[in-house]
Amino acid sequence: MGQGRPPGTGVVVRNWYPLPVAGSEAGGRVFADLMRLAEMVEAGQPGWTRRVFSPEYLRSRELIWELMGSAGLEVRRDPAGNLIGTLPGTAPDQAALILGSHTDTVAGGGRFDGPCGVMAAIEAVRRIRERGGRPRRTIWVVDFLGEEPNDFGISCVGSRAAAGHLSPEHLRLVDGGGRTLAEALAQMGGDPDRIAEARWPKGAASAYLELHVEQGTRLEEAGRGLAVVTAIAGIHRAEIRLEGRADHAGTAPMAGRSDALLAAAEVSLEVEQLGLRGGLGVATVGRLELVPNSPNVVAERATLIAEYRSGDPSWLSATDELLQEVVSQVPSRRGVRGQLSWLSREDPTLCAEELSSVLLASAREIGEEPLQLASWAGHDAVQVAAICPVAMLFVPSRGGRSHCPEEWTDPQQVEVGTRALAAAVTRLAV
Amino acid sequence: MGQGRPPGTGVVVRNWYPLPVAGSEAGGRVFADLMRLAEMVEAGQPGWTRRVFSPEYLRSRELIWELMGSAGLEVRRDPAGNLIGTLPGTAPDQAALILGSHTDTVAGGGRFDGPCGVMAAIEAVRRIRERGGRPRRTIWVVDFLGEEPNDFGISCVGSRAAAGHLSPEHLRLVDGGGRTLAEALAQMGGDPDRIAEARWPKGAASAYLELHVEQGTRLEEAGRGLAVVTAIAGIHRAEIRLEGRADHAGTAPMAGRSDALLAAAEVSLEVEQLGLRGGLGVATVGRLELVPNSPNVVAERATLIAEYRSGDPSWLSATDELLQEVVSQVPSRRGVRGQLSWLSREDPTLCAEELSSVLLASAREIGEEPLQLASWAGHDAVQVAAICPVAMLFVPSRGGRSHCPEEWTDPQQVEVGTRALAAAVTRLAV
């Protein structure tokens, strides 16, 4: 178990079992749960791939359901396909404490981004139950559906619905195979006709805590085991469509071409320059599609997605303007028509100071002095912040690697994060 | 008939019938044949698509067979899938005169690249027969199988076999669906086990003439109706593989990335610079594939094809060296590993001077003063040049457009080319 690896990946899986975890016997459980889930991957895909609308993702959530159930949670699936495990508290008039994250991955992704937070939350509940206690405040553990971007062009599907922000327009989005998001949701056990019922009632949630891997190197470089997140970077995504002219790659003279591929090359390099401005953000072109994409035809059309992130709203809006200038000016020098459309523009999310203080105190209680960091990655917490205060804990990522098969967090580091999360739950709910 | 257009194309088909062709009533026939063939396209594909191993291509050759037959040619299909129509001459000891071109298209292609030469050759034979003559020299009209690049990664399949250059290795090439080229050939009525018999016997052919559309603007700009081709550009194609590192597009700092997409952008722009050197060639990147091609993941791998063409062998070999320098130096600045492998390197082909003189005289006989041009596109004639002297005639392409639905040659221009070809056939064979 766990020593195998999915086909198509060059990652070496360490012999992780028995677990060299300091402390209680319970310490090995979170990591063992993570490795059980990691075995449920899409055949023929590289790395540890379990994309949101794949059959393997659907099947893997039976494991989540089973783990929640055996931890003493009452499990249900909401109309958005979120799995919600409830541990009823003794004071039903108090709003619930919510713990959550996600278990889907990007294509060619890793084993920690997402599942780490879900497994730590389940373990935190297990430990409360093992101590024989029943919390004062009701606790929910949520495995949100589809946090990663998907073929419908949106991310955070489940948490968006919980916040009441999954609109009928979203449900009508179509993937490459002609399927609507509504149909895909139904295939995952959701009920798109009742999507409004997935919205958490006003006042139902008192606070949301999410543990996640850092996906960066700041903890590793500082030699620390934990970070409390101060803010989550805003993400803007724009689709840039470049319309050139298809021509014979032999007979069309160099001077008269309208080459969409070369325009896309220049735009992509300009996007990099935008990301290098002032050290306040990052900017990436990760996706580029060409038509006809044939070696002997000058490219007629290129469609790329530029995304950029920052914790600074003014940096983001300045980048919006600069990118529009790039798209209106750079391709036209080549006789290529550039068109920009926004896919999403999310402002940075501030974590709640009072909740972050609880996380800080909980970390210190277990002997850790956490860093305080902004998150460069988006999280379900961004959506949930529309309903209640949110706070996040980071555990380290080896070499900062993420969204790749090599993504790794040591078992001891997962345990430290779980203990801090459990301590915070005790402070807030027990 | 002919006023329809295949789905997915924005091309406006002019109301071409009745034909405004000057001169004989026969003048309308070539164009009418072209438009009949153009109706046989792949459903659901843009433009006028009839790719080499499609069922529509197979079916369309029944029309070619019928046209050859009704022109008085004895038709057979050789083991390479070439259709060969023979008009026996009165002097069987004289080597045959070969006329030919192809009728397959690229995806999203047009109606003239290839078919124009086949239809003009059939019409030239028709006119000889109508004048009641039987040629001294045997004439072959050849519709070569699959001149355009295909999923097996080679072009000129049929003419390559005629030259004896379709090897067992070629026949074992596999397409994306796991089919071998041998299997695909058999599906097109070929006989891969007897492929050696498709090779034209030494001395069987005296000369090869091919009429083709220019696919460029030189005739249009000079206001001329015909060109005699002096040489056909050599084509070199290299696959360039760029290996970077997949990283989270939010959490990986700009400075530490190994972004394969940005490396591909820089390499593509360098390839353009190579093409702009000295006006002696053209260079294109038309195909680029990215992994994982996801908006929020820094690209791990980019694979692109660089192709360049020139009539000058020393320009081509200098470009080989410069491209290798680019691939070894440019990506490494970004921590991306570049690797180049040659897909093909074909030297320029010189047309035979004595044959070109006959074409020149034939053009002047019908009142045209042709340009003398090098061809930037590859043609079946390049393969045939290994067996016998070759020469080519070009007719104009409106706006130089080719390999696209807008490809167009006026009926009068097709007729002028046909008359010049027929005059040359009379000089060489009758």
Short mmCIF file of C-alpha atoms in Angstrom, two decimals, chain B residues 37-259:
data_model
loop_
_atom_site.label_atom_id
_atom_site.label_comp_id
_atom_site.label_asym_id
_atom_site.label_seq_id
_atom_site.Cartn_x
_atom_site.Cartn_y
_atom_site.Cartn_z
CA LEU B 37 -14.14 17.35 -56.72
CA ALA B 38 -14.38 20.21 -54.20
CA GLU B 39 -17.81 19.00 -53.16
CA MET B 40 -16.28 15.82 -51.78
CA VAL B 41 -15.09 17.03 -48.39
CA GLU B 42 -14.95 15.71 -44.83
CA ALA B 43 -18.08 16.51 -42.84
CA GLY B 44 -17.48 18.62 -39.75
CA GLN B 45 -14.07 19.85 -40.94
CA PRO B 46 -13.45 23.49 -41.81
CA GLY B 47 -12.77 24.68 -45.35
CA TRP B 48 -12.37 22.13 -48.13
CA THR B 49 -10.83 19.29 -46.20
CA ARG B 50 -10.02 15.99 -47.91
CA ARG B 51 -7.13 14.47 -45.98
CA VAL B 52 -5.17 11.57 -47.36
CA PHE B 53 -6.51 8.71 -45.23
CA SER B 54 -10.09 9.92 -44.94
CA PRO B 55 -13.03 7.94 -46.40
CA GLU B 56 -13.95 11.06 -48.40
CA TYR B 57 -10.55 11.04 -50.12
CA LEU B 58 -10.99 7.37 -51.01
CA ARG B 59 -14.44 8.07 -52.41
CA SER B 60 -13.29 11.21 -54.28
CA ARG B 61 -10.80 9.14 -56.27
CA GLU B 62 -13.68 7.28 -57.90
CA LEU B 63 -14.35 10.63 -59.57
CA ILE B 64 -10.69 10.92 -60.66
CA TRP B 65 -10.87 7.35 -62.01
CA GLU B 66 -14.05 8.22 -63.93
CA LEU B 67 -12.57 11.45 -65.34
CA MET B 68 -9.38 9.68 -66.44
CA GLY B 69 -11.39 6.88 -68.01
CA SER B 70 -13.69 9.20 -69.93
CA ALA B 71 -10.61 11.09 -71.22
CA GLY B 72 -9.48 7.84 -72.82
CA LEU B 73 -6.87 6.82 -70.26
CA GLU B 74 -6.45 3.22 -69.08
CA VAL B 75 -6.65 3.55 -65.31
CA ARG B 76 -5.01 1.45 -62.61
CA ARG B 77 -4.16 1.87 -58.93
CA ASP B 78 -0.57 0.98 -58.06
CA PRO B 79 0.51 -0.66 -54.75
CA ALA B 80 1.21 2.79 -53.27
CA GLY B 81 -2.37 3.89 -53.94
CA ASN B 82 -1.41 6.18 -56.83
CA LEU B 83 -4.00 6.41 -59.61
CA ILE B 84 -2.23 6.09 -62.96
CA GLY B 85 -4.01 6.73 -66.25
CA THR B 86 -2.13 5.60 -69.36
CA LEU B 87 -2.57 6.81 -72.95
CA PRO B 88 -0.43 4.36 -75.00
CA GLY B 89 1.79 5.97 -77.63
CA THR B 90 2.57 4.75 -81.11
CA ALA B 91 6.27 4.36 -80.30
CA PRO B 92 6.35 1.95 -77.36
CA ASP B 93 10.17 2.00 -77.23
CA GLN B 94 10.14 5.67 -76.15
CA ALA B 95 10.04 6.37 -72.44
CA ALA B 96 6.75 7.84 -71.20
CA LEU B 97 5.92 11.48 -70.49
CA ILE B 98 4.43 11.80 -67.01
CA LEU B 99 1.95 14.48 -65.91
CA GLY B 100 0.79 14.60 -62.32
CA SER B 101 -0.04 16.17 -59.00
CA HIS B 102 -2.26 15.24 -56.02
CA THR B 103 -5.87 15.60 -54.84
CA ASP B 104 -5.56 15.37 -51.05
CA THR B 105 -5.65 18.56 -48.95
CA VAL B 106 -4.49 19.78 -45.55
CA ALA B 107 -7.10 20.17 -42.80
CA GLY B 108 -8.98 23.38 -43.51
CA GLY B 109 -7.40 23.60 -46.94
CA GLY B 110 -8.63 24.86 -50.29
CA ARG B 111 -9.76 23.60 -53.70
CA PHE B 112 -6.74 24.22 -55.94
CA ASP B 113 -3.53 23.06 -54.24
CA GLY B 114 -3.06 19.72 -56.00
CA PRO B 115 -6.32 19.11 -57.87
CA CYS B 116 -5.52 21.92 -60.31
CA GLY B 117 -2.57 19.95 -61.71
CA VAL B 118 -4.43 16.64 -61.91
CA MET B 119 -7.44 18.17 -63.68
CA ALA B 120 -5.24 20.15 -66.11
CA ALA B 121 -3.30 16.97 -66.97
CA ILE B 122 -6.53 15.03 -67.65
CA GLU B 123 -7.79 17.92 -69.79
CA ALA B 124 -4.51 18.04 -71.76
CA VAL B 125 -5.01 14.37 -72.69
CA ARG B 126 -8.68 15.05 -73.53
CA ARG B 127 -7.65 17.77 -75.97
CA ILE B 128 -5.09 15.55 -77.68
CA ARG B 129 -7.77 12.88 -78.08
CA GLU B 130 -10.33 15.42 -79.31
CA ARG B 131 -7.93 16.53 -81.98
CA GLY B 132 -8.06 12.89 -83.06
CA GLY B 133 -4.41 12.32 -82.37
CA ARG B 134 -2.65 9.45 -80.74
CA PRO B 135 0.68 10.50 -79.21
CA ARG B 136 3.97 9.12 -80.33
CA ARG B 137 5.16 8.87 -76.74
CA THR B 138 3.07 7.08 -74.07
CA ILE B 139 1.53 9.56 -71.59
CA TRP B 140 0.81 8.84 -67.93
CA VAL B 141 -1.43 11.02 -65.83
CA VAL B 142 -0.75 10.38 -62.12
CA ASP B 143 -2.84 11.34 -59.11
CA PHE B 144 -0.22 10.75 -56.39
CA LEU B 145 -1.47 9.52 -53.02
CA GLY B 146 -1.15 11.91 -50.07
CA GLU B 147 1.21 14.75 -50.95
CA GLU B 148 0.31 16.81 -47.86
CA PRO B 149 1.80 16.03 -44.41
CA ASN B 150 -0.21 13.43 -42.50
CA ASP B 151 -0.50 11.98 -39.01
CA PHE B 152 2.37 9.60 -39.77
CA GLY B 153 4.67 12.62 -40.07
CA ILE B 154 5.61 12.26 -43.75
CA SER B 155 4.43 13.88 -46.96
CA CYS B 156 4.48 12.81 -50.64
CA VAL B 157 3.62 9.20 -49.78
CA GLY B 158 2.71 8.13 -53.31
CA SER B 159 5.47 9.95 -55.21
CA ARG B 160 7.98 8.75 -52.61
CA ALA B 161 6.96 5.17 -53.45
CA ALA B 162 7.22 5.90 -57.19
CA ALA B 163 10.81 7.06 -56.60
CA GLY B 164 11.51 3.88 -54.58
CA HIS B 165 11.96 5.91 -51.39
CA LEU B 166 9.05 4.64 -49.31
CA SER B 167 10.94 2.35 -46.95
CA PRO B 168 9.81 -0.50 -44.66
CA GLU B 169 10.54 1.92 -41.77
CA HIS B 170 8.08 4.39 -43.28
CA LEU B 171 5.45 1.64 -43.56
CA ARG B 172 5.83 0.86 -39.86
CA LEU B 173 5.18 4.47 -38.79
CA VAL B 174 2.18 4.70 -36.44
CA ASP B 175 -0.47 7.44 -36.24
CA GLY B 176 -2.19 8.73 -33.09
CA GLY B 177 -4.74 5.92 -33.28
CA GLY B 178 -2.09 3.16 -33.34
CA ARG B 179 -2.57 2.35 -37.04
CA THR B 180 0.53 1.71 -39.18
CA LEU B 181 1.11 3.50 -42.46
CA ALA B 182 0.96 0.06 -44.12
CA GLU B 183 -2.55 -0.48 -42.72
CA ALA B 184 -3.64 3.01 -43.77
CA LEU B 185 -2.28 2.42 -47.29
CA ALA B 186 -4.19 -0.86 -47.55
CA GLN B 187 -7.38 0.98 -46.54
CA MET B 188 -6.80 3.35 -49.47
CA GLY B 189 -6.63 0.44 -51.90
CA GLY B 190 -2.85 0.13 -51.84
CA ASP B 191 -0.90 -3.08 -51.33
CA PRO B 192 1.95 -2.41 -48.88
CA ASP B 193 3.39 -5.93 -49.32
CA ARG B 194 4.02 -5.11 -52.98
CA ILE B 195 5.16 -1.52 -52.40
CA ALA B 196 8.44 -2.15 -54.30
CA GLU B 197 6.37 -2.65 -57.47
CA ALA B 198 5.14 0.95 -57.21
CA ARG B 199 8.68 2.11 -58.05
CA TRP B 200 8.90 3.32 -61.62
CA PRO B 201 11.36 1.18 -63.59
CA LYS B 202 14.64 2.86 -64.53
CA GLY B 203 14.22 4.53 -67.92
CA ALA B 204 10.43 4.16 -67.97
CA ALA B 205 9.89 7.92 -67.61
CA SER B 206 11.39 10.50 -69.96
CA ALA B 207 10.15 13.60 -68.16
CA TYR B 208 7.67 14.79 -65.52
CA LEU B 209 5.55 17.95 -65.79
CA GLU B 210 3.44 19.33 -62.96
CA LEU B 211 1.10 22.29 -63.01
CA HIS B 212 0.37 23.79 -59.59
CA VAL B 213 -0.97 26.96 -58.00
CA GLU B 214 1.77 29.39 -56.95
CA GLN B 215 0.62 29.71 -53.31
CA GLY B 216 2.34 33.09 -53.28
CA THR B 217 1.83 36.61 -54.62
CA ARG B 218 4.66 36.98 -57.12
CA LEU B 219 2.53 36.33 -60.22
CA GLU B 220 -0.26 38.57 -58.94
CA GLU B 221 2.17 41.39 -58.13
CA ALA B 222 3.80 41.12 -61.57
CA GLY B 223 0.44 40.94 -63.32
CA ARG B 224 1.42 37.71 -65.07
CA GLY B 225 -0.60 34.54 -65.65
CA LEU B 226 2.13 31.89 -65.67
CA ALA B 227 5.49 31.04 -64.14
CA VAL B 228 8.06 28.42 -65.06
CA VAL B 229 9.63 27.01 -61.90
CA THR B 230 13.43 27.04 -61.77
CA ALA B 231 13.88 25.18 -58.48
CA ILE B 232 11.88 23.83 -55.58
CA ALA B 233 13.00 24.95 -52.13
CA GLY B 234 14.54 22.41 -49.80
CA ILE B 235 12.69 21.91 -46.52
CA HIS B 236 14.28 21.16 -43.17
CA ARG B 237 12.11 20.29 -40.19
CA ALA B 238 13.32 19.96 -36.59
CA GLU B 239 11.42 18.96 -33.49
CA ILE B 240 12.51 21.00 -30.49
CA ARG B 241 11.69 19.64 -27.06
CA LEU B 242 11.96 22.00 -24.11
CA GLU B 243 11.95 20.51 -20.61
CA GLY B 244 11.25 22.93 -17.79
CA ARG B 245 9.65 22.31 -14.41
CA ALA B 246 5.94 22.26 -13.51
CA ASP B 247 5.19 24.61 -10.64
CA HIS B 248 2.21 26.27 -9.01
CA ALA B 249 1.53 29.50 -10.88
CA GLY B 250 0.80 31.33 -7.65
CA THR B 251 3.40 30.12 -5.19
CA ALA B 252 6.47 29.69 -7.41
CA PRO B 253 8.36 33.02 -7.36
CA MET B 254 9.01 34.53 -10.80
CA ALA B 255 12.78 34.30 -10.39
CA GLY B 256 13.07 30.59 -9.67
CA ARG B 257 10.88 29.25 -12.47
CA SER B 258 11.86 26.97 -15.36
CA ASP B 259 9.00 27.93 -17.65
#
